[in-house]
Every structure is written in structure tokens, then in C-alpha cells.
Short mmCIF file of C-alpha atoms in Angstrom, two decimals:
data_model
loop_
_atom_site.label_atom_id
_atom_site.label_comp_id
_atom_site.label_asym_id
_atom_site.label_seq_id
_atom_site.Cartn_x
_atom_site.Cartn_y
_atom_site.Cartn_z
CA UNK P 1 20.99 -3.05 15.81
CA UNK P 2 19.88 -5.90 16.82
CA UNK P 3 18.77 -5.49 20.02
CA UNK P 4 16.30 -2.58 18.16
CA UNK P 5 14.76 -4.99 15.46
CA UNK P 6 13.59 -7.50 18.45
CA UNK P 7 12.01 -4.50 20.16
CA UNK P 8 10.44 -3.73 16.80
CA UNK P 9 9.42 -7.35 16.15
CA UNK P 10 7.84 -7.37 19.17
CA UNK P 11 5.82 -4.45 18.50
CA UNK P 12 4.76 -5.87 15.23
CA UNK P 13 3.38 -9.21 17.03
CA UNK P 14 1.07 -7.12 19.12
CA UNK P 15 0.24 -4.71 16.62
CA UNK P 16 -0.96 -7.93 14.67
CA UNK P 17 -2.96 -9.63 16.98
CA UNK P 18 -4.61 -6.26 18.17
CA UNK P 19 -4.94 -6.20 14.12
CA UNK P 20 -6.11 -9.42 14.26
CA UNK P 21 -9.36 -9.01 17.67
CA UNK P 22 -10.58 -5.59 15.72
CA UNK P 23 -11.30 -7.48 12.35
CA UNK P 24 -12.70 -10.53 13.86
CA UNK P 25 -14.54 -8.17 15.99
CA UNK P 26 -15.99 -5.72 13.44
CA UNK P 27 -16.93 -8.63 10.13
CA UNK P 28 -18.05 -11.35 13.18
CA UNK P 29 -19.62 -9.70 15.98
CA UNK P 30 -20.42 -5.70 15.08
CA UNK P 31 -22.73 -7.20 12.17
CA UNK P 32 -24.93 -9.75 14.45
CA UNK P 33 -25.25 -12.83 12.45
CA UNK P 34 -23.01 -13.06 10.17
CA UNK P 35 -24.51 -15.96 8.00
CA UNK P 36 -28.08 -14.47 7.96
CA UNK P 37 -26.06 -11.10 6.63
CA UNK P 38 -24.60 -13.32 3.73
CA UNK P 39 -27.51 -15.00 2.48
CA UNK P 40 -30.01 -11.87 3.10
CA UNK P 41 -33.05 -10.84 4.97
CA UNK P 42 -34.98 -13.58 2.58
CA UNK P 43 -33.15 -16.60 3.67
CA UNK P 44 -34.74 -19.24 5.39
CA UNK P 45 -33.98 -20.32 8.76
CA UNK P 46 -32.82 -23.79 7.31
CA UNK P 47 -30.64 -22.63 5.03
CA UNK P 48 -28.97 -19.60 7.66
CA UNK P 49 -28.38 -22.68 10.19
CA UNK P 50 -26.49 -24.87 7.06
CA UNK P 51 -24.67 -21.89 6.66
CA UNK P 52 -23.58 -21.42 10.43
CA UNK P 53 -22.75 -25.03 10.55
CA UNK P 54 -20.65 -25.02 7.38
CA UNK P 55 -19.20 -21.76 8.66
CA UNK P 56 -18.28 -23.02 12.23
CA UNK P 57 -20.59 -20.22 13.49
CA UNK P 58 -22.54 -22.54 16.25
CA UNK P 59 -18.91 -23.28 17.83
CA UNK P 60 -18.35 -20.03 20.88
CA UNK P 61 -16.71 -16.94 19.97
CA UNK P 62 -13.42 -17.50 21.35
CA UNK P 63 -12.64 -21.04 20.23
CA UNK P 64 -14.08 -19.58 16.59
CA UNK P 65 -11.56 -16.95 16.57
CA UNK P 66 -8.53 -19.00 17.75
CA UNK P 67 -9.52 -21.74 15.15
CA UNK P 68 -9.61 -18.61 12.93
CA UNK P 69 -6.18 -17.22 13.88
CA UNK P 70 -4.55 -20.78 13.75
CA UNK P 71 -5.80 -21.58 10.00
CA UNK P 72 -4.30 -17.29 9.32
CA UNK P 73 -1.08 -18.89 10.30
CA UNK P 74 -0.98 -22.36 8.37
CA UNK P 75 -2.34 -20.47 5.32
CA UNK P 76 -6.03 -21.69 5.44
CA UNK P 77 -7.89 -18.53 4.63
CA UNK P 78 -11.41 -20.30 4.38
CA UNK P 79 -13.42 -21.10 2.08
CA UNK P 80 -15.57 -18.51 -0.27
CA UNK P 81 -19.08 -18.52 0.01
CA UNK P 82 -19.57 -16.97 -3.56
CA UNK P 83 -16.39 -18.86 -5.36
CA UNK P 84 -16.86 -22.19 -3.36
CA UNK P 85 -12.76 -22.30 -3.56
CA UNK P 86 -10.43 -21.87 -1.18
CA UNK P 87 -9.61 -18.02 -0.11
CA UNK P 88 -5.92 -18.62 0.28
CA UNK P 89 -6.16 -19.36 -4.07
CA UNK P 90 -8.28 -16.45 -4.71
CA UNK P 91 -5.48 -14.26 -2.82
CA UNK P 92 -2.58 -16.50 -4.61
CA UNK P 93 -4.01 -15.02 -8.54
CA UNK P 94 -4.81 -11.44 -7.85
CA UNK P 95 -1.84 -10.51 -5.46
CA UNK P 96 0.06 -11.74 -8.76
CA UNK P 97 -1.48 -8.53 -10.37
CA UNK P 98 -1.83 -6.09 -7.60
CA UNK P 99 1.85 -6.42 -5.86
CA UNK P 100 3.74 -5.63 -9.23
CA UNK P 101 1.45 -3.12 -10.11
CA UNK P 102 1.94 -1.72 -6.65
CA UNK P 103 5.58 -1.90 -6.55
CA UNK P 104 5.63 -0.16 -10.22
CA UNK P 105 3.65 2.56 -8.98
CA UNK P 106 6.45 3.16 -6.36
CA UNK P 107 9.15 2.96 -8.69
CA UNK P 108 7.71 5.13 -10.63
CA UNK P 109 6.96 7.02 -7.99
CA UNK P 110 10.31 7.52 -5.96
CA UNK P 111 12.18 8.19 -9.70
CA UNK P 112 10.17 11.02 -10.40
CA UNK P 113 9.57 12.70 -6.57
CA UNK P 114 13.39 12.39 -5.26
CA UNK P 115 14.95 13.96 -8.26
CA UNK P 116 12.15 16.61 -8.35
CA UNK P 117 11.99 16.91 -4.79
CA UNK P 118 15.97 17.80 -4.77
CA UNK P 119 16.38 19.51 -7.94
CA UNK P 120 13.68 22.09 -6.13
CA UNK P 121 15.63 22.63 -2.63
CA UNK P 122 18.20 23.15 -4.02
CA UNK P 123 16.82 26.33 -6.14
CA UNK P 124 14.93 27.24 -3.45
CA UNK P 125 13.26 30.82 -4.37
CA UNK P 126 13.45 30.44 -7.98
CA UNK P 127 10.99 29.95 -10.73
CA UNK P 128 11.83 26.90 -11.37
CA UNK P 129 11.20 26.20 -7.86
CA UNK P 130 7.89 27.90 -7.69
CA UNK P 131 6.86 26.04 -10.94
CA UNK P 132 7.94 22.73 -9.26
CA UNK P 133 5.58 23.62 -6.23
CA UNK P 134 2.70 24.41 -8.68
CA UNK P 135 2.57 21.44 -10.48
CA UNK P 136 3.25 19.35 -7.40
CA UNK P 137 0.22 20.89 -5.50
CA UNK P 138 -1.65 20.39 -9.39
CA UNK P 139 -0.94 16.70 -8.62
CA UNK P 140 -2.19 16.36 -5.19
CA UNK P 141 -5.99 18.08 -6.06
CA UNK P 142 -6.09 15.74 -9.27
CA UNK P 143 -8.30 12.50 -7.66
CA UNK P 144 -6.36 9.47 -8.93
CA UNK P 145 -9.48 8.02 -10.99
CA UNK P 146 -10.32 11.03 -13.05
CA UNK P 147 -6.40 10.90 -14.10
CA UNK P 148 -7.18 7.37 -14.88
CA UNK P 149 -10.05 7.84 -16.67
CA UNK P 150 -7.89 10.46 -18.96
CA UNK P 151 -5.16 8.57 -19.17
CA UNK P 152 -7.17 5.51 -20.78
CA UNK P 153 -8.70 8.24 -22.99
CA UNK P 154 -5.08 9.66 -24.15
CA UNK P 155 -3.18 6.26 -24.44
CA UNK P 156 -5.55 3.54 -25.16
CA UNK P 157 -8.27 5.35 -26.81
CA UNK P 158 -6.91 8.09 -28.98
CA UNK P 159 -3.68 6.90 -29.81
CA UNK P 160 -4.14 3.18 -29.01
CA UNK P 161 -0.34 2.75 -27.43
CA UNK P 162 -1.86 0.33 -24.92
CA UNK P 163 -4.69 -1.25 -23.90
CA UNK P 164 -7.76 0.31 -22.12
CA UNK P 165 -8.14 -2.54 -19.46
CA UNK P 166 -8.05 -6.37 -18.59
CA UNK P 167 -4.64 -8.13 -17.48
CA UNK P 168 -3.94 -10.70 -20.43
CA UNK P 169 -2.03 -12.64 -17.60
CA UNK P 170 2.05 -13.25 -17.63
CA UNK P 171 2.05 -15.85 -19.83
CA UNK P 172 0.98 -13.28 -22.37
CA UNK P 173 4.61 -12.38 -22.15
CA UNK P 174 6.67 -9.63 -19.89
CA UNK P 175 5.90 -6.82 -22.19
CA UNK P 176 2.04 -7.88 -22.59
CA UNK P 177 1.51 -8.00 -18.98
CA UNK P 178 3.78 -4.84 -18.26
CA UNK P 179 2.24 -2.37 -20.54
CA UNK P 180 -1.58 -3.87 -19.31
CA UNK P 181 -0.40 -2.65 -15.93
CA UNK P 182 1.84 0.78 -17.28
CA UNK P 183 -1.15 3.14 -17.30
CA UNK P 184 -2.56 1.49 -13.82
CA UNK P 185 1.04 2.68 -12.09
CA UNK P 186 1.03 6.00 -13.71
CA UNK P 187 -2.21 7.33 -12.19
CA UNK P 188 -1.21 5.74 -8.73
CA UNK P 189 2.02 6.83 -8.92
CA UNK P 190 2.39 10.76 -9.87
CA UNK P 191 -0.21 11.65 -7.01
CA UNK P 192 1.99 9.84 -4.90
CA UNK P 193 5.08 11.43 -6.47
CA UNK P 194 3.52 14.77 -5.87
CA UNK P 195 3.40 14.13 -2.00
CA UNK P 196 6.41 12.74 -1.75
CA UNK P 197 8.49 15.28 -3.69
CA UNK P 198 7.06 17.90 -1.57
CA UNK P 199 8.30 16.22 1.26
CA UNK P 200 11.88 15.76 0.08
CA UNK P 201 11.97 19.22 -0.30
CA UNK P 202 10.93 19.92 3.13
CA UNK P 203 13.49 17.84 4.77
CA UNK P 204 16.31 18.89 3.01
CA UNK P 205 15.55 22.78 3.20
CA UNK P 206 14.82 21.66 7.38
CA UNK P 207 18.47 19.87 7.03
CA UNK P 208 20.28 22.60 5.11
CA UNK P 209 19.38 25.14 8.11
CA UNK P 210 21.56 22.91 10.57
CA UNK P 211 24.72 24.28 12.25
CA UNK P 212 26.73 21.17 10.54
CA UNK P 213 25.71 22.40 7.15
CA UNK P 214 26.66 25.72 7.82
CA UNK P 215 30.33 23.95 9.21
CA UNK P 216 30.36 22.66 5.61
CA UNK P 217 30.02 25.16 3.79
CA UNK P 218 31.95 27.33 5.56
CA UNK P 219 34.73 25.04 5.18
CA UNK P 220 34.69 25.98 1.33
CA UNK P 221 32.73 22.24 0.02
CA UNK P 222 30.76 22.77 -3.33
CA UNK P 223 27.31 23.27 -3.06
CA UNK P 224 26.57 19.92 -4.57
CA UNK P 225 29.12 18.41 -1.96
CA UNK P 226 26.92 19.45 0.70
CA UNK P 227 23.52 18.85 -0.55
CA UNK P 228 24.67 15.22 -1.66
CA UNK P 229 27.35 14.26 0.84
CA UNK P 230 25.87 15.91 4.24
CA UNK P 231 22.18 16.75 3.60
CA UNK P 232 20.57 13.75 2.01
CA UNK P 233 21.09 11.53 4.02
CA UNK P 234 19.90 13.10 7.06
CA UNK P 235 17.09 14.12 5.26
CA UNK P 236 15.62 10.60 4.61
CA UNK P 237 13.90 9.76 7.82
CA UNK P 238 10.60 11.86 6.64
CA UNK P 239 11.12 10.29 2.83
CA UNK P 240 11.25 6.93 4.26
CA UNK P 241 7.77 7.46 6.45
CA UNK P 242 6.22 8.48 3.00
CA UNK P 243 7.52 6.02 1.41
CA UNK P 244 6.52 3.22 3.92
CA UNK P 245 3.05 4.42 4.08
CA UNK P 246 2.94 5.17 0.11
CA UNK P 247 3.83 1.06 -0.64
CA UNK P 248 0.85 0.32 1.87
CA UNK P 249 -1.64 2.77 0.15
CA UNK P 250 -0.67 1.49 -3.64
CA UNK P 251 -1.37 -1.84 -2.09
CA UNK P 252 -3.99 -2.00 -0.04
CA UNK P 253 -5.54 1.10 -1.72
CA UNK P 254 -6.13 0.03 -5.19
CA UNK P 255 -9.89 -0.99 -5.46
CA UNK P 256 -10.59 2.33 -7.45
CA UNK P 257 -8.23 2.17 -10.03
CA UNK P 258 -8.36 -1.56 -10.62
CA UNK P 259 -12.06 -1.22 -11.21
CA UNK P 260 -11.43 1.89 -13.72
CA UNK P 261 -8.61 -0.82 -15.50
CA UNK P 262 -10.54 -3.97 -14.92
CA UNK P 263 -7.71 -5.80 -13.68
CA UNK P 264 -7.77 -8.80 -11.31
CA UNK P 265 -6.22 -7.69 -8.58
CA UNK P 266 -6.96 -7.49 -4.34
CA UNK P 267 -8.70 -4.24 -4.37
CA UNK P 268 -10.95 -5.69 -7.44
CA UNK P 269 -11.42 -8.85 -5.12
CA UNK P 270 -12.19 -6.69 -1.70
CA UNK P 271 -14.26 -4.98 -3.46
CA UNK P 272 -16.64 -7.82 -5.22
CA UNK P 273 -16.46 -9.60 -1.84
CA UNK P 274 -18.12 -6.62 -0.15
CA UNK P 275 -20.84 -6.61 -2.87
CA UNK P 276 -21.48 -10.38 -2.97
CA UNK P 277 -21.16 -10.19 1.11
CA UNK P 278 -18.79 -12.63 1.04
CA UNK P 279 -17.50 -12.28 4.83
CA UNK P 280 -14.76 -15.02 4.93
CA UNK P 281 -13.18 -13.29 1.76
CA UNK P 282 -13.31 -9.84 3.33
CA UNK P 283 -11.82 -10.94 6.42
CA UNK P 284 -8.80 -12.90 5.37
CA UNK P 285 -7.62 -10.53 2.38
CA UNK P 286 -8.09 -7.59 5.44
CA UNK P 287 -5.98 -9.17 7.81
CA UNK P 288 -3.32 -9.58 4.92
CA UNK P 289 -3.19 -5.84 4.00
CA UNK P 290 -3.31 -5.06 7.62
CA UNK P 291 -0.24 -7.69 8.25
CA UNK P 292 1.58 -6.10 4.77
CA UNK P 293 1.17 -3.08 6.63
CA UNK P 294 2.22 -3.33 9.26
CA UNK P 295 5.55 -5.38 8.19
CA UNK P 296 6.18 -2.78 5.65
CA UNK P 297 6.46 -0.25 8.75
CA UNK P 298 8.69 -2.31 10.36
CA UNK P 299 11.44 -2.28 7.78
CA UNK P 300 10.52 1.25 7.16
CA UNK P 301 11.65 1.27 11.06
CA UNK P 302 15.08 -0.43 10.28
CA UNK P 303 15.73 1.81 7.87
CA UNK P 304 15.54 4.72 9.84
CA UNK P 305 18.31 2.81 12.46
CA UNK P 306 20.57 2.39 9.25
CA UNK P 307 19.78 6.40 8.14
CA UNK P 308 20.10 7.44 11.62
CA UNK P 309 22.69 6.02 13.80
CA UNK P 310 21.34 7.58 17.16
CA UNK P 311 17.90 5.31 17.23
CA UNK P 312 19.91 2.53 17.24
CA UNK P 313 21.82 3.87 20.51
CA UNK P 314 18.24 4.94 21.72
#
């Protein structure tokens, strides 16, 4: 086992600092000048060279992105052109907002798709099967914002169970701040359950064809024996992919609904930074989904060497 995770880590460390060349690349070089890009086409000359200065853009592209990569790893993000504070404190009070709210959407999601997921292989044929399909395929055509948008109608404006928007902040209390972010998680999280019960179903009707299953039941174990003891398990490695690249998408994937909910969060902050053209923002809070990606993949990795003993042997 361990033997595999340094093979993995290694393949993380290159992954990042391939990661790492592409965004430098495509926010510091694709663009042209980067300063004259954040001021505008009406900026003068004096003021674009004050900005290169301040912005170490005069210094050559190599030592720039080195100095760039060595302030990534000491936590010095920059500084923001638009906020005039430091990046690594504008990161600090959204990701307070968007990683619970991300991690709620999965919770929510994973409760409602395995259950579902299993509770439909295992009447496989049925109607309650082929209504399980139905409103799972219902939830994958929905587009997350419009079930937002009627979910803020429903519970905030019609029956006024919680609020339409903001994030009062956690010293508001656990509840306060839990049921500002409860609507949020619902509309990322039953799209995402959707897929991902859809998939559970998949793997364990792929596992229930095997030989060994057969073996099972043939040895006279319950039905529920089977599908729990034998079939579950060996039906994870496709769940856990989903699941891997579902935590990635609530967080990295959020600007939408956190616009719809007005809360303070990293897809609300990409998404400002791109309008304001505030480069140094972009870049840093990039490279931090991309690196929360990627790291998310590799325990999704490790967990398929403790679901599946024979990629460990591999």
C-alpha cells in the first residue's frame, strides 16, 4: 500500500506543476500584457508601466513564474489589484463558505443516491425501478440554477422557512449559517444525486452478473446477504470516481449558484475577479481548485487500493 500511494504522490507532483505552467501560461502569456489588460485599452502608458513594476511584470518570464510558484508554496497568493489586500485573505473568508457548502452538497448527495441507487438494482425490472430511473433522468435535464431559482421561490419566498440569500456569517450561530447555506446544497446536490444513483445502479447490476455472485447464491445466502455482503463492495470503484469528481465540481463549480444565493464564496470571488480583471486573483484561487482537484483524486485513488485489493498488488 504503500509503495502505491508514493507512485500516486508522485503523479500528483507532476500533475501540479504541469497544473501549475498551463495557468501561468494561459492568465500571463496567452493574454499579451497582462497589466495593460487590467487597467484597459484607456490606460496610460505611465500608469500600465506602475502597474508592471508593482506587478513584477518587467522581471523575465521564467524567474516571474518561479518567484510565482515559490510565494504558491509559502502561502503568498499576491496581492489584489481591485481589493488592494492580500489574495491568500480573500481565499481565507470565502473558502469558509464555499467548502461547507460543498461538502453539504455531497452529504446530501451520497445519502440520497446510494440508498436510491441500491434500493433500484435490487428491483431491477419493476415499477418502482422504472419510476426510480424516471425521476433520476428528471434530475439530470433540470439545470441546477433554474432548481435554485424555484427553490428560493418555494422556501424563502412563499413559505419563508429560510432565507432567500446572503451568508449572515458563523458567528450568526450554527443554525443561522446552516440553513443560509441548506437551499444552496439542495440544488447542487440532487443533480448530483441523480448521476450518481444511476451509477450505483450500474455497478451493482455489472457486479451481480459475476460468476462469484452466482457461487453465492447458489450456495443458498439471502438475497440481501449477497447484495450487501458480496456486491457492494465490489461495486464501489465507479461510485468512488463519481464521487471524487462530484466533491471537485461542488467546489470548484459553484459560481452559478452562489451568484443565484448571493453568498461569499470562491465561485462568487472567481467570478467578480474575472469581471473586475483582476489577474492575480484569478490565478491563485485557479491553481487552488486545480491543486483541490487534483488531491481529491488522489485519495479517491487510495480508496480504490482499500476497495480493491488487486491495484495494490498491481
Amino acid at each position: 500500500m504503500l509503495s502505491y500511494a508514493l507512485r500516486r504522490i508522485l503523479i500528483v507532483l507532476i500533475t501540479l506543476l504541469a497544473a501549475s505552467v498551463i495557468v501561468f501560461a494561459v492568465l500571463e502569456i496567452v493574454p499579451g500584457d497582462p497589466a495593460r489588460l487590467m487597467l484597459g485599452m484607456n490606460a496610460t502608458e505611465d500608469a500600465i508601466a506602475a502597474l508592471r513594476q508593482q506587478m513584477g511584470l518587467d522581471q523575465p518570464l521564467i524567474p516571474r513564474y518561479f518567484a510565482w510558484i515559490g510565494g504558491l508554496l509559502t502561502g503568498d497568493f499576491g496581492r489584489s489589484y481591485t481589493y488592494s489586500v492580500p489574495v491568500i485573505d480573500l481565499v481565507r473568508d470565502r473558502l469558509v463558505v464555499s467548502l461547507p457548502l460543498a461538502v453539504m452538497a455531497l452529504f446530501l448527495s451520497t445519502a440520497i443516491a446510494l440508498p436510491v441507487g441500491i434500493f433500484s438494482a435490487a428491483r431491477r425490472g419493476t415499477a418502482a425501478d422504472t419510476g426510480v430511473m424516471a425521476a433520476t433522468q428528471l434530475g439530470i435535464a433540470i439545470p441546477n440554477f433554474w432548481f435554485a431559482l424555484l427553490l428560493v421561490y418555494v422556501f424563502a419566498v412563499a413559505l419563508r422557512w429560510v432565507p432567500a440569500g446572503g451568508f449572515p456569517g458563523w458567528d450568526a450561530g450554527l443554525w443561522t449559517a446552516l440553513s443560509a447555506l441548506l437551499l444552496p446544497a439542495i440544488a447542487l446536490a440532487l443533480p448530483q444525486a441523480a448521476i450518481l444513483a444511476r451509477v450505483t445502479r450500474s455497478a451493482l447490476l455489472d457486479v451481480m452478473s459475476e460468476d462469484y455472485i452466482r457461487t453465492a447464491r447458489a450456495k443458498g445466502l439471502p438475497a440481501n446477504a449477497v447484495l450487501w455482503r458480496h456486491a457492494l463492495r465490489n461495486a464501489l470503484i465507479p461510485v468512488l470516481t463519481i464521487l471524487g469528481l462530484q466533491f471537485s465540481f461542488l467546489l470548484a463549480g459553484t459560481i452559478i449558484i452562489e451568484n443565484v444565493f448571493y453568498l461569499p464564496g470562491l465561485g462568487r470571488l472567481v467570478f467578480q475577479a474575472i469581471t473586475q480583471r483582476d489577474l492575480i486573483v484569478v490565478e491563485s484561487v485557479v491553481v487552488l481548485l486545480v491543486a483541490t482537484v487534483v488531491i481529491v483524486n488522489f485519495l479517491v485513488d487510495l480508496a480504490y487500493a482499500w476497495a480493491d485489493p488487486r491495484l495494490r498488488r498491481r
